[in-house]
Short mmCIF file of C-alpha atoms in Angstrom, two decimals:
data_model
loop_
_atom_site.label_atom_id
_atom_site.label_comp_id
_atom_site.label_asym_id
_atom_site.label_seq_id
_atom_site.Cartn_x
_atom_site.Cartn_y
_atom_site.Cartn_z
CA PRO A 23 76.92 118.59 220.96
CA ARG A 24 79.93 116.39 220.28
CA GLN A 25 81.36 117.04 216.80
CA GLU A 26 84.37 114.75 216.65
CA ALA A 27 84.97 112.25 213.85
CA PHE A 28 82.56 113.93 211.42
CA GLY A 29 83.75 113.49 207.85
CA ILE A 30 84.01 111.01 205.02
CA GLU A 31 82.37 107.61 205.51
CA VAL A 32 80.02 108.57 208.35
CA GLU A 33 76.36 107.52 207.97
CA ILE A 34 73.73 110.26 208.41
CA LEU A 35 70.84 109.06 210.61
CA HIS A 36 68.76 112.16 211.44
CA TRP A 37 68.31 115.72 210.18
CA ASN A 38 67.17 118.06 212.95
CA GLY A 39 65.77 115.06 214.77
CA VAL A 40 63.88 113.71 211.73
CA PRO A 41 65.00 110.33 210.33
CA ILE A 42 66.95 111.18 207.18
CA ASP A 43 64.82 109.05 204.80
CA ARG A 44 61.63 110.69 206.08
CA TYR A 45 63.17 114.16 205.79
CA VAL A 46 64.24 113.56 202.16
CA ASP A 47 60.74 112.28 201.32
CA SER A 48 59.19 115.36 202.92
CA LEU A 49 61.56 117.68 201.06
CA ALA A 50 60.86 115.88 197.77
CA ARG A 51 57.10 116.51 198.09
CA ALA A 52 57.81 120.25 198.09
CA MET A 53 60.05 120.07 195.02
CA PRO A 54 58.93 120.77 191.44
CA GLY A 55 59.45 117.86 189.06
CA GLY A 56 57.76 115.83 186.36
CA ASN A 57 58.05 112.52 188.22
CA ALA A 58 58.82 111.07 191.65
CA ALA A 59 62.41 110.20 190.70
CA ALA A 60 63.11 113.79 189.62
CA ARG A 61 61.58 115.24 192.79
CA ARG A 62 63.63 112.95 195.02
CA ALA A 63 66.80 113.74 193.07
CA ARG A 64 66.09 117.46 193.52
CA ALA A 65 65.62 116.93 197.26
CA MET A 66 68.94 115.12 197.59
CA ASN A 67 70.65 117.83 195.53
CA SER A 68 69.19 120.53 197.79
CA LEU A 69 70.04 119.03 201.18
CA THR A 70 73.20 121.05 201.76
CA LEU A 71 73.16 123.62 198.92
CA ARG A 72 70.17 125.84 198.17
CA SER A 73 69.92 128.66 195.65
CA LEU A 74 68.36 131.83 197.03
CA THR A 75 67.58 132.97 193.48
CA ARG A 76 65.01 130.14 193.33
CA GLY A 77 63.84 129.81 196.94
CA GLN A 78 63.65 131.27 200.41
CA ILE A 79 66.21 131.34 203.20
CA PRO A 80 65.94 128.14 205.32
CA ASP A 81 63.78 128.49 208.44
CA GLU A 82 66.47 127.10 210.72
CA ASP A 83 69.71 128.95 211.46
CA TRP A 84 71.65 125.70 211.76
CA VAL A 85 71.21 122.00 211.07
CA THR A 86 71.85 119.29 213.62
CA LEU A 87 72.95 115.99 212.11
CA ARG A 88 73.00 112.73 214.00
CA TYR A 89 75.40 110.26 212.42
CA ARG A 90 77.14 106.93 212.90
CA THR A 91 80.93 106.71 212.68
CA ARG A 92 82.89 103.94 210.99
CA GLU A 93 83.38 102.44 214.44
CA GLY A 94 79.60 102.28 215.00
CA LYS A 95 79.41 105.14 217.53
CA THR A 96 76.56 107.67 217.38
CA ARG A 97 77.52 111.34 217.35
CA GLU A 98 75.93 114.71 216.58
CA TYR A 99 77.21 117.61 214.49
CA GLU A 100 75.92 121.18 214.17
CA GLN A 101 76.39 123.15 210.97
CA PRO A 102 75.08 126.71 210.48
CA TRP A 103 73.81 127.72 207.08
CA LEU A 104 76.40 129.84 205.24
CA LEU A 105 75.92 132.35 202.44
CA PHE A 106 78.22 132.81 199.44
CA GLN A 107 78.17 134.03 195.83
CA PRO A 108 79.49 131.45 193.32
CA ARG A 109 81.61 132.48 190.36
CA GLN A 110 79.46 132.44 187.26
CA GLY A 111 82.00 131.40 184.63
CA PHE A 112 81.16 131.40 180.93
CA ARG A 113 77.39 131.02 180.93
CA ASN A 114 74.85 131.90 178.27
CA LEU A 115 72.51 133.84 180.58
CA SER A 116 73.66 137.41 179.98
CA PRO A 117 71.41 140.03 178.35
CA ASP A 118 74.45 140.84 176.23
CA ASN A 119 73.64 137.71 174.19
CA PHE A 120 70.17 138.93 173.25
CA GLY A 121 71.41 139.94 169.82
CA HIS A 122 72.12 136.29 168.95
CA ALA A 123 69.85 133.32 168.25
CA GLU A 124 71.46 131.39 171.13
CA ALA A 125 69.40 133.53 173.53
CA SER A 126 66.24 131.85 172.21
CA GLY A 127 67.82 128.38 172.16
CA LEU A 128 68.14 127.65 175.87
CA GLY A 129 66.84 124.48 177.42
CA LEU A 130 67.90 125.02 181.02
CA ASP A 131 66.74 124.16 184.52
CA ASP A 132 67.90 127.17 186.51
CA GLN A 133 67.76 125.51 189.91
CA THR A 134 69.97 122.57 188.90
CA ASP A 135 72.32 124.87 187.01
CA ASP A 136 72.62 127.26 189.97
CA LEU A 137 73.64 124.40 192.25
CA GLN A 138 76.07 123.15 189.61
CA GLN A 139 77.73 126.57 189.55
CA ALA A 140 77.91 126.57 193.35
CA LYS A 141 79.55 123.12 193.37
CA LYS A 142 82.14 124.32 190.86
CA SER A 143 83.06 127.21 193.13
CA LEU A 144 83.20 125.03 196.24
CA PHE A 145 84.80 121.86 194.96
CA ALA A 146 86.41 122.73 191.61
CA SER A 147 87.50 126.34 191.95
CA SER A 148 90.82 125.54 190.30
CA GLN A 149 88.97 124.38 187.19
CA VAL A 150 86.97 127.63 187.08
CA VAL A 151 90.24 129.59 187.16
CA GLU A 152 91.78 127.26 184.57
CA GLU A 153 88.84 127.74 182.20
CA GLU A 154 89.11 131.52 182.50
CA ARG A 155 92.84 131.28 181.75
CA ILE A 156 92.34 129.14 178.63
CA GLN A 157 89.41 131.17 177.31
CA GLY A 158 91.57 134.25 177.79
CA GLY A 159 94.11 132.84 175.34
CA GLY A 160 96.22 130.56 177.56
CA GLU A 161 97.69 127.32 176.25
CA LEU A 162 96.22 123.92 177.12
CA ARG A 163 98.28 122.17 179.78
CA PRO A 164 99.82 118.74 178.93
CA ALA A 165 98.01 115.53 179.86
CA ARG A 166 98.76 113.80 183.15
CA GLY A 167 98.38 110.05 183.36
CA ASN A 168 95.02 108.88 182.02
CA LYS A 169 93.45 112.35 182.25
CA VAL A 170 92.77 114.28 179.03
CA PRO A 171 92.89 118.07 179.61
CA SER A 172 89.99 120.13 178.30
CA ARG A 173 89.68 123.68 177.02
CA LEU A 174 86.36 123.78 178.90
CA PRO A 175 87.30 122.09 182.18
CA THR A 176 84.10 123.11 184.00
CA ILE A 177 82.03 121.60 181.17
CA PHE A 178 84.00 118.42 180.35
CA ARG A 179 86.12 115.99 182.31
CA ALA A 180 87.75 113.28 180.20
CA ARG A 181 90.01 110.35 181.00
CA ASN A 182 90.83 106.83 179.93
CA VAL A 183 89.99 104.02 182.34
CA THR A 184 91.13 100.40 182.40
CA SER A 185 88.69 97.48 182.73
CA SER A 186 89.29 94.31 184.72
CA ASP A 187 90.68 92.56 181.62
CA GLY A 188 93.13 95.40 180.89
CA THR A 189 91.19 97.04 178.04
CA ARG A 190 91.25 100.84 177.96
CA TYR A 191 87.99 102.73 177.50
CA GLY A 192 87.10 106.40 177.48
CA PHE A 193 85.10 108.10 180.25
CA LEU A 194 83.70 111.53 179.41
CA ARG A 195 81.70 113.57 181.89
CA ILE A 196 79.55 116.43 180.56
CA PHE A 197 78.57 118.66 183.48
CA SER A 198 76.53 121.17 181.50
CA PHE A 199 75.49 122.29 178.02
CA ASN A 200 75.33 125.89 179.24
CA VAL A 201 77.93 127.53 176.99
CA ASN A 202 78.14 130.70 174.93
CA SER A 203 78.71 128.95 171.61
CA ALA A 204 77.54 125.65 170.15
CA ASP A 205 80.59 125.60 167.87
CA LEU A 206 82.91 125.95 170.85
CA PHE A 207 81.18 123.07 172.64
CA VAL A 208 81.06 120.71 169.66
CA ASP A 209 84.67 121.48 168.70
CA GLU A 210 85.86 120.51 172.16
CA PHE A 211 83.60 117.44 172.32
CA GLU A 212 85.07 116.27 169.01
CA ARG A 213 88.64 116.90 170.14
CA LEU A 214 88.16 115.00 173.40
CA LEU A 215 86.55 112.03 171.67
CA GLY A 216 89.62 111.86 169.43
CA GLU A 217 91.87 111.68 172.51
CA LEU A 218 89.94 108.85 174.17
CA SER A 219 90.34 105.14 173.58
CA PRO A 220 88.57 103.95 170.39
CA GLU A 221 87.53 100.73 172.16
CA GLY A 222 84.44 102.38 173.64
CA VAL A 223 83.34 105.42 175.63
CA VAL A 224 81.12 106.06 178.65
CA ILE A 225 79.34 109.42 178.40
CA ASP A 226 78.15 110.61 181.79
CA ILE A 227 75.63 113.49 182.02
CA ARG A 228 74.48 113.02 185.62
CA GLY A 229 73.41 116.28 187.23
CA ASN A 230 73.45 118.14 183.90
CA GLY A 231 70.82 120.88 184.09
CA GLY A 232 70.94 121.59 180.35
CA GLY A 233 71.87 124.78 178.55
CA LEU A 234 72.21 125.50 174.85
CA ILE A 235 69.94 123.22 172.82
CA HIS A 236 72.05 123.72 169.68
CA ALA A 237 75.12 122.34 171.51
CA ALA A 238 73.30 119.27 172.84
CA GLU A 239 71.66 118.30 169.55
CA ARG A 240 74.70 118.95 167.38
CA ALA A 241 76.94 116.87 169.66
CA LEU A 242 74.92 113.74 168.86
CA GLU A 243 76.18 113.71 165.27
CA LEU A 244 79.72 112.90 166.38
CA LEU A 245 78.45 109.61 167.86
CA SER A 246 75.90 108.55 165.26
CA PRO A 247 76.14 106.24 162.24
CA VAL A 248 72.91 107.79 160.92
CA PRO A 249 71.98 111.42 160.21
CA ILE A 250 70.57 113.26 163.22
CA ASP A 251 66.93 114.30 163.29
CA PRO A 252 66.67 117.28 165.69
CA GLU A 253 63.62 117.33 167.93
CA PRO A 254 60.63 119.34 166.69
CA ALA A 255 59.37 122.06 169.05
CA GLN A 256 55.79 123.28 169.41
CA PHE A 257 54.30 126.59 170.54
CA ILE A 258 51.04 126.64 172.45
CA ASN A 259 48.42 128.41 170.31
CA THR A 260 47.55 131.74 172.00
CA PRO A 261 47.11 135.29 170.67
CA ALA A 262 50.43 136.25 172.30
CA THR A 263 52.47 133.46 170.68
CA LEU A 264 50.76 134.12 167.33
CA SER A 265 51.72 137.79 167.59
CA LEU A 266 55.28 136.79 168.46
CA CYS A 267 55.60 134.54 165.41
CA ARG A 268 54.14 137.15 163.09
CA GLU A 269 56.56 139.78 164.40
CA HIS A 270 59.56 137.48 163.91
CA GLN A 271 58.84 135.58 160.71
CA GLU A 272 62.35 136.54 159.65
CA SER A 273 65.40 137.60 161.63
CA THR A 274 64.88 141.17 162.85
CA ARG A 275 65.89 142.01 166.40
CA LEU A 276 67.46 138.60 167.04
CA ARG A 277 69.98 137.46 164.43
CA GLY A 278 69.29 133.93 163.24
CA LEU A 279 65.81 133.66 164.77
CA SER A 280 63.02 132.86 162.31
CA LEU A 281 59.59 131.79 163.58
CA LYS A 282 58.01 131.59 160.13
CA PRO A 283 57.77 127.75 160.04
CA TRP A 284 55.34 127.79 162.99
CA LEU A 285 53.15 130.59 161.69
CA ASN A 286 50.89 128.76 159.22
CA SER A 287 49.65 126.12 161.65
CA MET A 288 49.14 128.75 164.38
CA GLU A 289 47.03 130.94 162.11
CA ARG A 290 44.84 127.93 161.32
CA SER A 291 44.45 126.87 164.94
CA GLY A 292 41.26 128.93 165.28
CA ALA A 293 39.61 126.68 162.71
CA SER A 294 41.36 123.44 163.64
CA GLY A 295 41.06 123.84 167.40
CA ALA A 296 44.62 122.55 167.85
CA THR A 297 46.12 123.34 171.25
CA HIS A 298 49.68 123.35 169.90
CA SER A 299 51.31 124.35 166.65
CA LEU A 300 53.01 121.88 164.36
CA GLY A 301 56.55 121.00 165.44
CA PHE A 302 59.70 122.34 163.80
CA PRO A 303 63.30 121.97 165.00
CA ILE A 304 65.09 124.65 166.99
CA THR A 305 68.43 123.39 165.67
CA SER A 306 68.38 123.06 161.88
CA ARG A 307 68.89 119.61 160.40
CA SER A 308 71.82 120.89 158.34
CA ASP A 309 73.57 122.18 161.48
CA CYS A 310 73.08 118.77 163.10
CA ASN A 311 74.75 117.01 160.18
CA ARG A 312 77.80 119.09 159.26
CA ARG A 313 80.61 116.83 160.45
CA GLY A 314 79.55 113.22 160.33
CA GLN A 315 80.39 110.52 162.85
CA ARG A 316 83.71 111.08 164.62
CA TYR A 317 83.62 108.32 167.22
CA GLN A 318 82.82 104.81 165.97
CA GLY A 319 83.42 102.74 169.10
CA PRO A 320 80.66 101.38 171.38
CA LYS A 321 78.93 103.92 173.60
CA VAL A 322 77.06 103.93 176.93
CA LEU A 323 75.18 106.94 178.34
CA ILE A 324 74.66 107.52 182.09
CA ILE A 325 71.70 109.67 183.22
CA ASP A 326 69.87 110.53 186.43
CA GLY A 327 66.85 112.47 187.68
CA LEU A 328 68.79 115.76 187.54
CA CYS A 329 69.22 115.70 183.74
CA TYR A 330 67.02 118.55 182.52
CA SER A 331 66.07 120.41 179.37
CA ALA A 332 68.94 120.25 176.85
CA ALA A 333 70.31 117.23 178.75
CA ASP A 334 66.86 115.61 178.49
CA MET A 335 66.99 116.26 174.75
CA PHE A 336 70.52 114.84 174.43
CA ALA A 337 69.42 111.66 176.23
CA ALA A 338 66.27 111.41 174.10
CA GLY A 339 68.30 111.83 170.90
CA PHE A 340 70.82 109.24 172.09
CA LYS A 341 68.01 106.73 172.60
CA ASP A 342 65.94 107.64 169.53
CA HIS A 343 68.96 107.22 167.24
CA GLU A 344 69.90 103.94 168.97
CA LEU A 345 73.44 105.00 169.80
CA GLY A 346 73.85 102.58 172.69
CA PRO A 347 72.40 101.49 176.03
CA ILE A 348 71.34 104.10 178.58
CA VAL A 349 72.06 103.46 182.26
CA GLY A 350 70.12 105.44 184.85
CA LEU A 351 70.58 106.08 188.54
CA HIS A 352 66.86 106.86 188.63
CA THR A 353 63.82 105.70 186.67
CA ASN A 354 63.59 108.90 184.58
CA THR A 355 65.48 111.99 183.62
CA GLY A 356 64.14 115.24 185.04
CA ALA A 357 61.53 115.50 182.25
CA GLY A 358 62.05 119.17 181.47
CA GLY A 359 62.31 119.00 177.69
CA ALA A 360 61.28 122.54 176.83
CA ASN A 361 62.80 125.65 175.33
CA VAL A 362 62.77 128.38 178.00
CA TRP A 363 62.68 132.10 177.30
CA SER A 364 63.20 134.79 179.90
CA HIS A 365 60.82 137.66 180.57
CA ARG A 366 63.67 140.01 179.62
CA LEU A 367 64.07 138.27 176.26
CA LEU A 368 60.34 138.59 175.53
CA GLN A 369 60.55 142.29 176.38
CA PHE A 370 63.49 142.60 174.00
CA LEU A 371 61.68 140.78 171.17
CA LEU A 372 58.40 142.67 171.58
CA ALA A 373 59.88 146.12 172.22
CA ASP A 374 58.11 147.53 169.13
CA GLU A 375 54.73 145.90 169.84
CA PRO A 376 51.80 148.16 170.88
CA ASP A 377 51.17 145.97 173.97
CA ARG A 378 54.82 145.69 174.96
CA GLY A 379 53.96 147.15 178.36
CA ARG A 380 52.96 143.73 179.62
CA PHE A 381 56.62 142.72 179.13
CA ARG A 382 58.25 145.76 180.70
CA LEU A 383 61.40 145.11 182.71
CA LEU A 384 60.81 143.86 186.23
CA PRO A 385 62.02 145.95 189.20
CA LYS A 386 65.41 145.51 190.89
CA GLY A 387 66.85 143.41 188.05
CA ALA A 388 64.44 140.53 188.66
CA ASP A 389 63.70 138.11 185.85
CA LEU A 390 61.76 134.90 185.27
CA ARG A 391 61.66 132.14 182.69
CA ALA A 392 58.81 130.39 180.94
CA ALA A 393 58.65 127.27 178.79
CA VAL A 394 57.61 128.64 175.40
CA ARG A 395 58.20 125.62 173.13
CA ARG A 396 57.87 121.98 174.12
CA THR A 397 59.91 119.35 172.28
CA VAL A 398 58.78 115.98 170.95
CA ARG A 399 60.84 112.93 170.15
CA VAL A 400 61.88 111.50 166.77
CA ARG A 401 62.47 108.27 164.86
CA GLN A 402 61.43 105.18 166.82
CA ASN A 403 59.73 107.35 169.49
CA ALA A 404 58.33 109.97 167.11
CA GLY A 405 55.66 112.18 168.65
CA GLU A 406 56.31 111.29 172.30
CA LEU A 407 56.79 114.24 174.62
CA VAL A 408 60.01 114.93 176.50
CA GLU A 409 58.37 117.48 178.82
CA ASP A 410 56.80 115.82 181.88
CA PHE A 411 57.88 112.32 180.76
CA GLY A 412 61.64 112.48 180.29
CA VAL A 413 63.76 109.54 179.16
CA LYS A 414 63.69 106.12 180.76
CA PRO A 415 66.97 104.19 181.01
CA ASP A 416 67.47 100.70 179.66
CA ILE A 417 69.25 99.65 182.86
CA ILE A 418 68.90 100.90 186.44
CA TYR A 419 72.14 101.13 188.41
CA GLU A 420 72.37 101.59 192.19
CA MET A 421 75.39 103.53 193.38
CA THR A 422 77.68 101.83 195.88
CA ALA A 423 79.82 103.19 198.69
CA ALA A 424 82.87 102.61 196.46
CA ASP A 425 81.29 104.80 193.78
CA VAL A 426 80.76 107.66 196.23
CA LEU A 427 84.08 107.35 198.04
CA LYS A 428 86.39 106.02 195.32
CA ASP A 429 85.58 107.98 192.17
CA ASN A 430 82.85 105.78 190.64
CA ARG A 431 84.92 102.60 190.91
CA ASP A 432 82.06 100.08 190.70
CA LEU A 433 80.10 102.18 188.22
CA ILE A 434 83.04 102.30 185.81
CA ARG A 435 83.56 98.56 186.20
CA SER A 436 79.90 97.92 185.26
CA MET A 437 79.95 100.36 182.35
CA THR A 438 83.11 98.91 180.81
CA ALA A 439 81.51 95.46 181.01
CA LEU A 440 78.58 96.84 178.99
CA LEU A 441 80.96 98.27 176.41
CA LYS A 442 82.79 94.95 176.13
CA ASP A 443 79.49 93.16 175.37
CA GLN A 444 78.69 95.47 172.44
CA GLN A 445 79.75 94.54 168.94
CA LYS A 446 82.36 96.87 167.49
CA HIS A 447 81.83 98.47 164.10
CA SER A 448 84.04 100.79 162.10
CA VAL A 449 84.72 102.05 158.61
CA SER A 450 87.91 103.80 157.46
CA VAL A 451 89.28 104.98 154.13
CA GLU A 452 92.85 105.32 152.83
CA LYS A 453 93.95 106.66 149.47
CA THR A 454 96.75 105.04 147.50
CA GLY A 455 97.30 106.70 144.15
CA GLN A 456 93.91 106.71 142.44
CA VAL A 457 92.45 103.93 144.54
CA LEU A 458 90.48 104.25 147.79
CA GLY A 459 90.93 101.37 150.19
CA ILE A 460 87.93 100.79 152.48
CA ARG A 461 88.25 98.79 155.68
CA SER A 462 85.13 97.78 157.63
CA PRO A 463 85.59 94.51 159.55
CA GLY A 464 82.36 92.69 160.37
CA SER A 465 80.23 94.71 157.93
CA ASP A 466 78.21 93.31 155.03
CA SER A 467 78.46 96.32 152.74
CA VAL A 468 79.51 99.96 152.51
CA SER A 469 77.49 102.58 150.65
CA VAL A 470 79.22 105.59 149.09
CA THR A 471 77.44 108.93 148.69
CA ALA A 472 78.57 112.28 147.29
CA GLY A 473 76.62 115.43 148.08
CA GLY A 474 73.90 113.29 149.61
CA TRP A 475 73.48 111.20 146.45
CA PRO A 476 74.35 107.48 146.33
CA VAL A 477 77.13 106.65 143.89
CA ARG A 478 78.19 103.09 144.73
CA THR A 479 77.56 100.17 147.10
CA LEU A 480 80.48 97.87 147.87
CA ARG A 481 80.26 94.34 149.20
CA ILE A 482 82.60 93.65 152.13
CA GLY A 483 84.12 90.18 152.19
CA ARG A 484 85.58 88.15 155.02
CA THR A 485 88.75 90.21 154.92
CA GLY A 486 86.74 93.29 155.89
CA ARG A 487 88.17 95.21 152.95
CA ALA A 488 87.13 96.61 149.58
CA SER A 489 88.61 99.01 147.06
CA LEU A 490 87.29 101.64 144.72
CA ARG A 491 88.93 103.41 141.79
CA LEU A 492 88.34 107.14 141.62
CA SER A 493 87.81 106.88 137.88
CA ASP A 494 84.77 104.68 138.58
CA LEU A 495 83.07 107.31 140.75
CA GLY A 496 82.52 110.03 138.18
CA VAL A 497 82.87 112.77 140.82
CA HIS A 498 85.73 115.16 141.52
CA GLY A 499 86.45 117.44 144.48
CA ASP A 500 83.54 116.14 146.54
CA VAL A 501 83.40 114.97 150.13
CA LEU A 502 82.43 111.31 150.05
CA GLU A 503 80.56 109.64 152.88
CA PHE A 504 81.03 105.95 153.54
CA VAL A 505 78.33 104.16 155.57
CA ALA A 506 78.89 100.59 156.76
CA TYR A 507 75.90 98.24 157.04
CA THR A 508 75.37 95.03 158.97
CA ASP A 509 72.08 93.16 158.45
CA ASP A 510 70.81 96.17 156.47
CA LYS A 511 71.37 98.48 159.46
CA PRO A 512 73.86 101.40 159.36
CA VAL A 513 76.53 100.79 162.01
CA ALA A 514 79.37 103.23 161.23
CA ARG A 515 80.18 106.10 158.87
CA THR A 516 83.07 108.32 157.92
CA ARG A 517 83.82 111.10 155.44
CA TYR A 518 86.70 111.51 153.02
CA ASP A 519 87.56 114.71 151.14
CA LEU A 520 88.91 113.93 147.68
CA SER A 521 90.43 117.38 147.32
CA ALA A 522 92.72 117.28 150.37
CA ASN A 523 94.15 115.18 153.12
CA PRO A 524 91.28 114.72 155.63
CA SER A 525 93.47 115.53 158.65
CA GLU A 526 94.61 118.76 156.99
CA VAL A 527 91.00 119.71 156.26
CA GLN A 528 89.93 119.05 159.87
CA ASP A 529 92.92 120.98 161.27
CA GLY A 530 92.12 123.91 159.00
CA GLU A 531 88.46 123.92 160.01
CA ARG A 532 89.41 123.87 163.69
CA LYS A 533 91.81 126.80 163.26
CA LEU A 534 89.19 128.86 161.46
CA ARG A 535 86.59 128.12 164.14
CA SER A 536 89.07 129.01 166.88
CA LEU A 537 89.78 132.37 165.27
CA ALA A 538 86.06 132.99 164.89
CA HIS A 539 85.44 132.27 168.60
CA ARG A 540 88.21 134.63 169.69
CA GLY A 541 86.88 137.36 167.43
CA THR A 542 83.37 136.93 168.86
CA ARG A 543 84.58 137.15 172.45
CA ARG A 544 86.57 140.29 171.76
#
C-alpha cells in the first residue's frame, strides 16, 4: 500500500475497510459508559491507544487506514500495533498509600487514566521528566511568554491568552486529579490562579479521568463566593458493607478513615428497607472551606464525555455552586461519580475479620476496583445522582479543525467571549492605621464575619468603597471574611487576618505545607 503524505491534516475515511463513522459507532457499543456520549468518547479515545490492563490484545496485527490528503487524493497507510510501558509518574495507586485516608478517597476511571498516562509518555515525556525533577527538589523554571510554569506539569498547564479585543484571560488545563496529596494539588492550583489574569479564567478538564476526591472538592473553594458543600456519599446496604462500617467506626488500620457517620442508617436498613445508607461527605466540610475564595474573576468550565469520577464531582460542584457557565464537547460527562476501592484495599481493611478469606490477595499481582460509595449532588441539584447521569453542560461546543490543529484557537476565542459577557465582581481590603478600607465595585453591600459569626454589614455606594474602624468591630486577632452581595446574592469574598499582613500569612502557610510535603515523601 502507498504510505506517502500521511500526517497532519489528512482525513481518515476507512478503518480496515470499514467507514470510519461506522467503525467508531461499532466500537462505542462495546464500551462501558453511563450514556451514549460517554461511550462514543471512550471509543474515540481508544482508537489508537488501548490499555492491556483493561482489555485484550487487538485481533488484528495491523490497521489499514484509507485517508484523503489535503490535495484531495486517496491513499492508504498500514500501521502495526505496538506495545510499550508508560511511565507512571506520581500517582495515588500504590499499596504503599494504604496507611493513609487518601487510599479510600479515590474517584478514578482506570481506563481513561491509563490512556492519559500513555499520552504523557508519548507526547509529553519532557513534562514527566520535569515533574520528577521538581518533586525531587529542583527549582521551578522561569516563565516563558504567556506560559505559567507549574510544579505539577503533568497535572496542570497554565497560560494567559489574549482575546480579539486585546483583553488577557487565564487558561488552565487540569489533566488529572490523580495525585498523592490533596494539599499539594490545592497549593499548586492556588498558586497558578494567582499567576493568571484576574479578568477571567477558562478551566479545562477535558479527558480528566478523576483521581483524589479530596483534591477535586477542595479546589472548588478557591473559585467560590459561597462556602463549599462537599457531595454526600452513600453505601449500598449489605451485610458486607455493614461489617466494614462497624469495623472502621474510628480510624484503625487506615489513618483518617472513619465510617461511623454511615453506621446508624445502615443498622436500621433492615427495618426501613432502604437500599442505600444516608449520605455523608468523603471530604469534610471544614477541609473544603479552609482558605476562602482566591480567584474572583469570571470563570468558564470545559468538560467532555471523558470526565470521570472526581472530575465528574468537580464539574457537579462547579455547577451546583453556580460558579459560571459549563461548556461541553459532549452532552454529558462520563457519569462515573463514585468512590472506588480496590480489592487489595478491602483485603487490607478486613485483614482481622473472620471472613477475610473472601478478600485474599489475587494471584500474580492482579487487582480490581469496585464502586463502594455513590455520590449525590448538593444545593440547587440536591439529591440528584452523579453516577450514571453525570453533568450536563449549559452550552454545547463543536470542535473545529483550527482547534485540533492550532492549539484550541477557535475554542479559546469562544470561551473568552463568554468571559467578557459575564459581570465582574470583586472585594478587597486594605488596612490604613486602624481603619479597614473595603473596595467592591458594583456590589450593594459587604457582610463581615469573624469566626463564622456576623459582626457588621456595610452598604456600598456608587464609589464602590466603604470603611470600617477596628474599634467598632469588637474583635482582635481574628481572621475576618468579607462577602460582597449584589441583589442579595453572594458574588465575591475575601479574608483578612488582623494579626498579620495577609501576604505574609499566605507565604508562611505555603512554606509550612511545602516542608510537610517533602517530609512525607522522604
